[in-house]
Coordinates of N, CA and C in Angstrom, one line a residue:
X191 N 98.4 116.7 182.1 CA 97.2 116.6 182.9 C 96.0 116.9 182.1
X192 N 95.7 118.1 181.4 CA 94.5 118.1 180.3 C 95.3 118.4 179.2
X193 N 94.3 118.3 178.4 CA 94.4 118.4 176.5 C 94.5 119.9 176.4
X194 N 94.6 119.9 175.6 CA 94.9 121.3 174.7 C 95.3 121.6 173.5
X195 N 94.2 121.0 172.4 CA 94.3 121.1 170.9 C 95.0 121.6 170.8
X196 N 96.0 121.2 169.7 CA 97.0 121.6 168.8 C 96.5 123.1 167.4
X197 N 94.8 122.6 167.1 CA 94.7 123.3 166.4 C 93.7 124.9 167.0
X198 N 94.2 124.9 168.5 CA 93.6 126.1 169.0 C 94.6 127.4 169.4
X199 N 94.4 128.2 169.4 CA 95.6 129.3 170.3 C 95.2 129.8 171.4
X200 N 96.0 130.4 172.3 CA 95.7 130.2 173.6 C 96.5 131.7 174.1
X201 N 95.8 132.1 175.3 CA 95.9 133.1 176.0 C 97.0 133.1 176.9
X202 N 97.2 133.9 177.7 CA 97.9 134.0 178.7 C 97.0 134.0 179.8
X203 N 95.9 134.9 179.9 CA 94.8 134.9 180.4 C 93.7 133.7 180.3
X204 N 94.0 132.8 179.9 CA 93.6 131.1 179.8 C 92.2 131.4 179.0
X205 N 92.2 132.4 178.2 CA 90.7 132.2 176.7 C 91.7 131.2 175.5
X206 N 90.9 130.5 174.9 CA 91.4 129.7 173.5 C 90.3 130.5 172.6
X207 N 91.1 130.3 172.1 CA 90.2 130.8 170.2 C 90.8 129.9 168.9
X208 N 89.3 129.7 168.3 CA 89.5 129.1 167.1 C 89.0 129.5 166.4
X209 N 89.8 129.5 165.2 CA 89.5 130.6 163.9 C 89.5 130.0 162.6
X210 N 88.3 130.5 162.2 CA 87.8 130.0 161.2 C 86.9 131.4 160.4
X211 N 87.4 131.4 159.0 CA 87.2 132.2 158.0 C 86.7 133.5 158.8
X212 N 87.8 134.4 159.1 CA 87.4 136.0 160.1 C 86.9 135.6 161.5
X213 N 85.8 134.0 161.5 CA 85.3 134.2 162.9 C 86.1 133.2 164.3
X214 N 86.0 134.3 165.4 CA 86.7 133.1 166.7 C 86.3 132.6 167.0
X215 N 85.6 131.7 167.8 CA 85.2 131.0 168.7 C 85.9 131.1 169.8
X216 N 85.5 131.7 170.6 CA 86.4 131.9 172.1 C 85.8 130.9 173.0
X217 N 86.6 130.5 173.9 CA 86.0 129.9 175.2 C 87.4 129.6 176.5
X218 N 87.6 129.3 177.4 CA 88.3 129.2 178.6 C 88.7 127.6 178.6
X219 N 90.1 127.8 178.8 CA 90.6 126.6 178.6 C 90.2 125.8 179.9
X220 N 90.2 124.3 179.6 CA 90.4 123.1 180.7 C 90.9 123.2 181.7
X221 N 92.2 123.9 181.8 CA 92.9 124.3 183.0 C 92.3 125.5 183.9
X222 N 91.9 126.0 183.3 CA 91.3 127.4 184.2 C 89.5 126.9 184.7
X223 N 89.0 126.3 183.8 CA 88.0 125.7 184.6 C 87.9 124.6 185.6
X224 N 89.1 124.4 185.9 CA 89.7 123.1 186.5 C 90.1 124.0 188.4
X225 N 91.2 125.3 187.4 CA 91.3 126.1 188.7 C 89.9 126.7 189.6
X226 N 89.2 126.9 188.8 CA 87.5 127.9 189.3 C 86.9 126.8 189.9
X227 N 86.9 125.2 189.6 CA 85.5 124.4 190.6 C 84.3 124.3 190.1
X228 N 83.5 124.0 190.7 CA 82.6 123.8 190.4 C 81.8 125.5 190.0
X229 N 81.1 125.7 188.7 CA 81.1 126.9 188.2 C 79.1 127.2 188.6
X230 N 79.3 128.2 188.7 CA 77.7 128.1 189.5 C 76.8 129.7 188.4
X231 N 77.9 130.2 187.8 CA 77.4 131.5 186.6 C 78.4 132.0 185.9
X232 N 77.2 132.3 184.7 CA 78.1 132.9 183.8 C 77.5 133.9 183.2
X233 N 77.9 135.2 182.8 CA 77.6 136.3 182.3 C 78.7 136.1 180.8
X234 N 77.7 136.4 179.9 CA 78.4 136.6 178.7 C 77.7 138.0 177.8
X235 N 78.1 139.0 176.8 CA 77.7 139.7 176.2 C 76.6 139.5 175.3
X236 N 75.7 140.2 174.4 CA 74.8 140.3 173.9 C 74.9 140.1 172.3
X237 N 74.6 139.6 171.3 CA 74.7 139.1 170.3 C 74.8 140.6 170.0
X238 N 75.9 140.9 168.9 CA 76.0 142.5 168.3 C 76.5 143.5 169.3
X239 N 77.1 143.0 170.0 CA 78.4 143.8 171.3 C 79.6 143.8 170.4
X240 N 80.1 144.6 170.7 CA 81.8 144.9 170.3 C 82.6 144.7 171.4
X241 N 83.5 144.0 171.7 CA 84.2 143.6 172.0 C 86.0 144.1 171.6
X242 N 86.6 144.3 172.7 CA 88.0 144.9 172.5 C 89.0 143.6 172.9
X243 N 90.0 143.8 172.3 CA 91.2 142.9 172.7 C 92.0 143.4 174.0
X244 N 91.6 142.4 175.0 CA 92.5 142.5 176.5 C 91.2 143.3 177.1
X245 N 90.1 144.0 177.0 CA 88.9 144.1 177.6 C 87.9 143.1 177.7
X246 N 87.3 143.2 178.8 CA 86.7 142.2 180.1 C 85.1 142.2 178.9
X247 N 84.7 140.8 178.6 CA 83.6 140.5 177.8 C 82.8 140.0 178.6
X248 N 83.1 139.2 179.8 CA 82.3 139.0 180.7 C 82.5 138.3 182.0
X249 N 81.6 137.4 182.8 CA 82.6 137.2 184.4 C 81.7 135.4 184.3
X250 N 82.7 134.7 185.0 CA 82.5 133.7 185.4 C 82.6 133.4 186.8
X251 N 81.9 132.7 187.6 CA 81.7 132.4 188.7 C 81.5 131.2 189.1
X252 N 82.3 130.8 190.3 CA 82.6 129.3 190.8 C 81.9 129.8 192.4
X253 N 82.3 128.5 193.1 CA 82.0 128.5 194.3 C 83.2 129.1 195.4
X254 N 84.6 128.9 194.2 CA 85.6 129.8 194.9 C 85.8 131.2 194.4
X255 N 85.4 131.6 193.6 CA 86.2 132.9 192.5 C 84.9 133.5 191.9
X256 N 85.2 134.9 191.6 CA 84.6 135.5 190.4 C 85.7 136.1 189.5
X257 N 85.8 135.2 188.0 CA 86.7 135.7 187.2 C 86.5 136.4 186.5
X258 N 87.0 137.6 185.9 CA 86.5 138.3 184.6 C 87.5 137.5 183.1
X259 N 86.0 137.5 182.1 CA 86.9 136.7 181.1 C 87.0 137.9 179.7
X260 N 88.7 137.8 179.6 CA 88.9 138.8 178.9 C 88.9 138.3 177.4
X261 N 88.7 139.0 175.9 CA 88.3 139.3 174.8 C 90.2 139.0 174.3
X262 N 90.2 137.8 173.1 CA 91.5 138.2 172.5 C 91.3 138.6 171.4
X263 N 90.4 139.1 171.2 CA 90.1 139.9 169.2 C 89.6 141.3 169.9
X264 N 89.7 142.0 169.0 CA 88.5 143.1 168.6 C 87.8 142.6 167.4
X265 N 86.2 143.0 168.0 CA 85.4 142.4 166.7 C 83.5 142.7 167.1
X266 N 83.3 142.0 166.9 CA 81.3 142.0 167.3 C 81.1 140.5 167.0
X267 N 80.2 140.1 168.3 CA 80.0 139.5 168.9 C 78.6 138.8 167.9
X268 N 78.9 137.8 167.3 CA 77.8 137.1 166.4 C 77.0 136.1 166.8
X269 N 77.3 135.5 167.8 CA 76.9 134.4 168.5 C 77.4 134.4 170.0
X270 N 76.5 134.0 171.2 CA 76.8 133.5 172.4 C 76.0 132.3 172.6
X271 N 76.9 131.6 173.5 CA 76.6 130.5 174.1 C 75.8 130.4 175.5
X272 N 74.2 130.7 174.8 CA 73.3 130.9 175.7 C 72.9 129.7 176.4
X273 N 72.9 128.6 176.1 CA 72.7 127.3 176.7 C 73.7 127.0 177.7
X274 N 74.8 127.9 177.8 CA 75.4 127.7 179.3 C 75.0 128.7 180.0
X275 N 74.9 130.0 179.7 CA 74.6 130.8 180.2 C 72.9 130.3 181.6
X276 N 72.4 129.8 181.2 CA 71.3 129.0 182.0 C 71.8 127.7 182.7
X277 N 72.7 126.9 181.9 CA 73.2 125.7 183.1 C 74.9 125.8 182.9
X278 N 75.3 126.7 183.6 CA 77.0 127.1 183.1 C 77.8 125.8 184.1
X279 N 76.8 124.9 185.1 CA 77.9 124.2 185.2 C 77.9 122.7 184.7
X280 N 77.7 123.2 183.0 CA 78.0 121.9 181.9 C 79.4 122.5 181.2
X281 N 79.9 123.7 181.9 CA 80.9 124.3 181.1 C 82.2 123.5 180.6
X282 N 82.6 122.3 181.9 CA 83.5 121.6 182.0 C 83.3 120.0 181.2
X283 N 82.3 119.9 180.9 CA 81.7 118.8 179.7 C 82.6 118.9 178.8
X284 N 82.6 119.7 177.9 CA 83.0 119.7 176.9 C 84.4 121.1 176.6
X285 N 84.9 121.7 177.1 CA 85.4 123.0 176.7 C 86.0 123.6 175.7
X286 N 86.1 122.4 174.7 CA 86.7 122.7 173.4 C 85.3 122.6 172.7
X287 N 84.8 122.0 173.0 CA 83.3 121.7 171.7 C 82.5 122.5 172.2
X288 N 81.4 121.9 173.1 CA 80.1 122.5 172.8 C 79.8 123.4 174.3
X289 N 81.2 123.6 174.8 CA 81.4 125.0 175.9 C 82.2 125.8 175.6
X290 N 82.1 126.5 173.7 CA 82.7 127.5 173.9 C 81.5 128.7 174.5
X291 N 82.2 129.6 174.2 CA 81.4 131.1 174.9 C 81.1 131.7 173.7
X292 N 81.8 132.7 173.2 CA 81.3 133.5 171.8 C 82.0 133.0 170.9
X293 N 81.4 133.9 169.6 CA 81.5 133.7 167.8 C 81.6 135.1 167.6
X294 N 82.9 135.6 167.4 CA 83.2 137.2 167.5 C 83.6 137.2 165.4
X295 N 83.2 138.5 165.1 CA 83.5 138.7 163.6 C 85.0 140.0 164.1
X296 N 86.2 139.2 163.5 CA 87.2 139.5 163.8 C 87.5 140.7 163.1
X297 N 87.8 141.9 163.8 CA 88.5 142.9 162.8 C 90.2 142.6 162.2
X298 N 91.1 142.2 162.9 CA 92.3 142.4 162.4 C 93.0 140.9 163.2
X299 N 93.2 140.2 162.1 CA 94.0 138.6 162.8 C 95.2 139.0 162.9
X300 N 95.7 139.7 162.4 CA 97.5 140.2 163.6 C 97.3 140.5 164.8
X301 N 95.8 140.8 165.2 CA 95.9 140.5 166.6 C 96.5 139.3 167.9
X302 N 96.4 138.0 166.5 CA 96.2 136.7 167.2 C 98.1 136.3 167.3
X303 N 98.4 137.3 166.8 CA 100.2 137.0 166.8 C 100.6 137.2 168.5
X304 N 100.0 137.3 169.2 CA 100.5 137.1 170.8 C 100.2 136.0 171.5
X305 N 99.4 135.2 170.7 CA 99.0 134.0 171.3 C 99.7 132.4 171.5
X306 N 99.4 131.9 172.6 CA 100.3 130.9 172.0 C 99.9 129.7 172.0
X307 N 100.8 128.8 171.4 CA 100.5 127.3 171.0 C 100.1 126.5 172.1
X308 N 99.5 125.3 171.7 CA 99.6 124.3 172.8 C 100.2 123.8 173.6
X309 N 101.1 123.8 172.8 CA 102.4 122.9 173.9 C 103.0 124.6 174.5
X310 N 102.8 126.0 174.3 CA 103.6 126.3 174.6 C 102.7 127.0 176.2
X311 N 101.3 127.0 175.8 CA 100.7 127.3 177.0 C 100.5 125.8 177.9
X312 N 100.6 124.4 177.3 CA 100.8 123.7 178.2 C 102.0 124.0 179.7
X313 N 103.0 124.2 178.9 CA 103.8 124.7 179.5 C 103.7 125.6 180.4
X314 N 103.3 126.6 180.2 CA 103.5 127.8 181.1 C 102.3 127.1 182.3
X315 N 101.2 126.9 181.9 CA 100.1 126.8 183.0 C 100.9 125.2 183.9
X316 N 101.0 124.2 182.9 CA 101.7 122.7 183.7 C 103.2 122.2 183.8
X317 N 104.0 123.3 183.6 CA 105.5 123.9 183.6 C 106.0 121.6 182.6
X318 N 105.2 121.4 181.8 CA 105.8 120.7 180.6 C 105.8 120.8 179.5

């Protein structure tokens, strides 16, 4: 039913991260913005926040839900995606490109060894 790059890793808690030299790029997969609806806010942290692995970095909000969106690194926060932050419901435009959320500077990538593949969180979320 949706995509789900091959070259991203994926949460259980429905955050993707892509990594690239120490830094993540986090954002909320297809499917979980698909679950939330039409998204009406977003709260994200402050450029130079620390950020914990499995602690709450910030909350999204739909017209059904307030989700808290949880952190899969520990690290500090180098960039947010302040242009959604003002129109968050362009979030579903794009959610692999140009709706991620943060650019975290990663302390320790054996963190990312819990995460899983595409096909394998395809699965779990679209049981294929």
């Amino acid at each position: 039913m949706f995509e789900y790059p091959e070259d991203l890793k994926y949460t259980n808690s429905h955050e993707y991260i892509r990594l690239e030299n120490n830094v993540a790029t986090v954002g909320i997969t297809a499917f979980a913005i698909d679950q939330l609806g039409d998204i009406v806010f977003l709260d994200l942290p402050e450029v130079g926040t620390k950020v914990e692995k499995g602690q709450t970095f910030g909350t999204i909000e739909s017209v059904k839900a307030v989700e808290d969106i949880y952190s899969p690194v520990t690290g500090t926060v180098i960039e947010a995606n302040t242009t959604l932050i003002d129109e968050p419901e362009n979030i579903a435009n794009d959610p692999y490109g140009a709706s991620w959320l943060l650019k975290v500077s990663i302390e320790d990538e054996s963190e990312l060894s819990d995460t899983l593949s595409a096909s394998a969180y395809s699965e779990k979320v679209e049981g294929k």
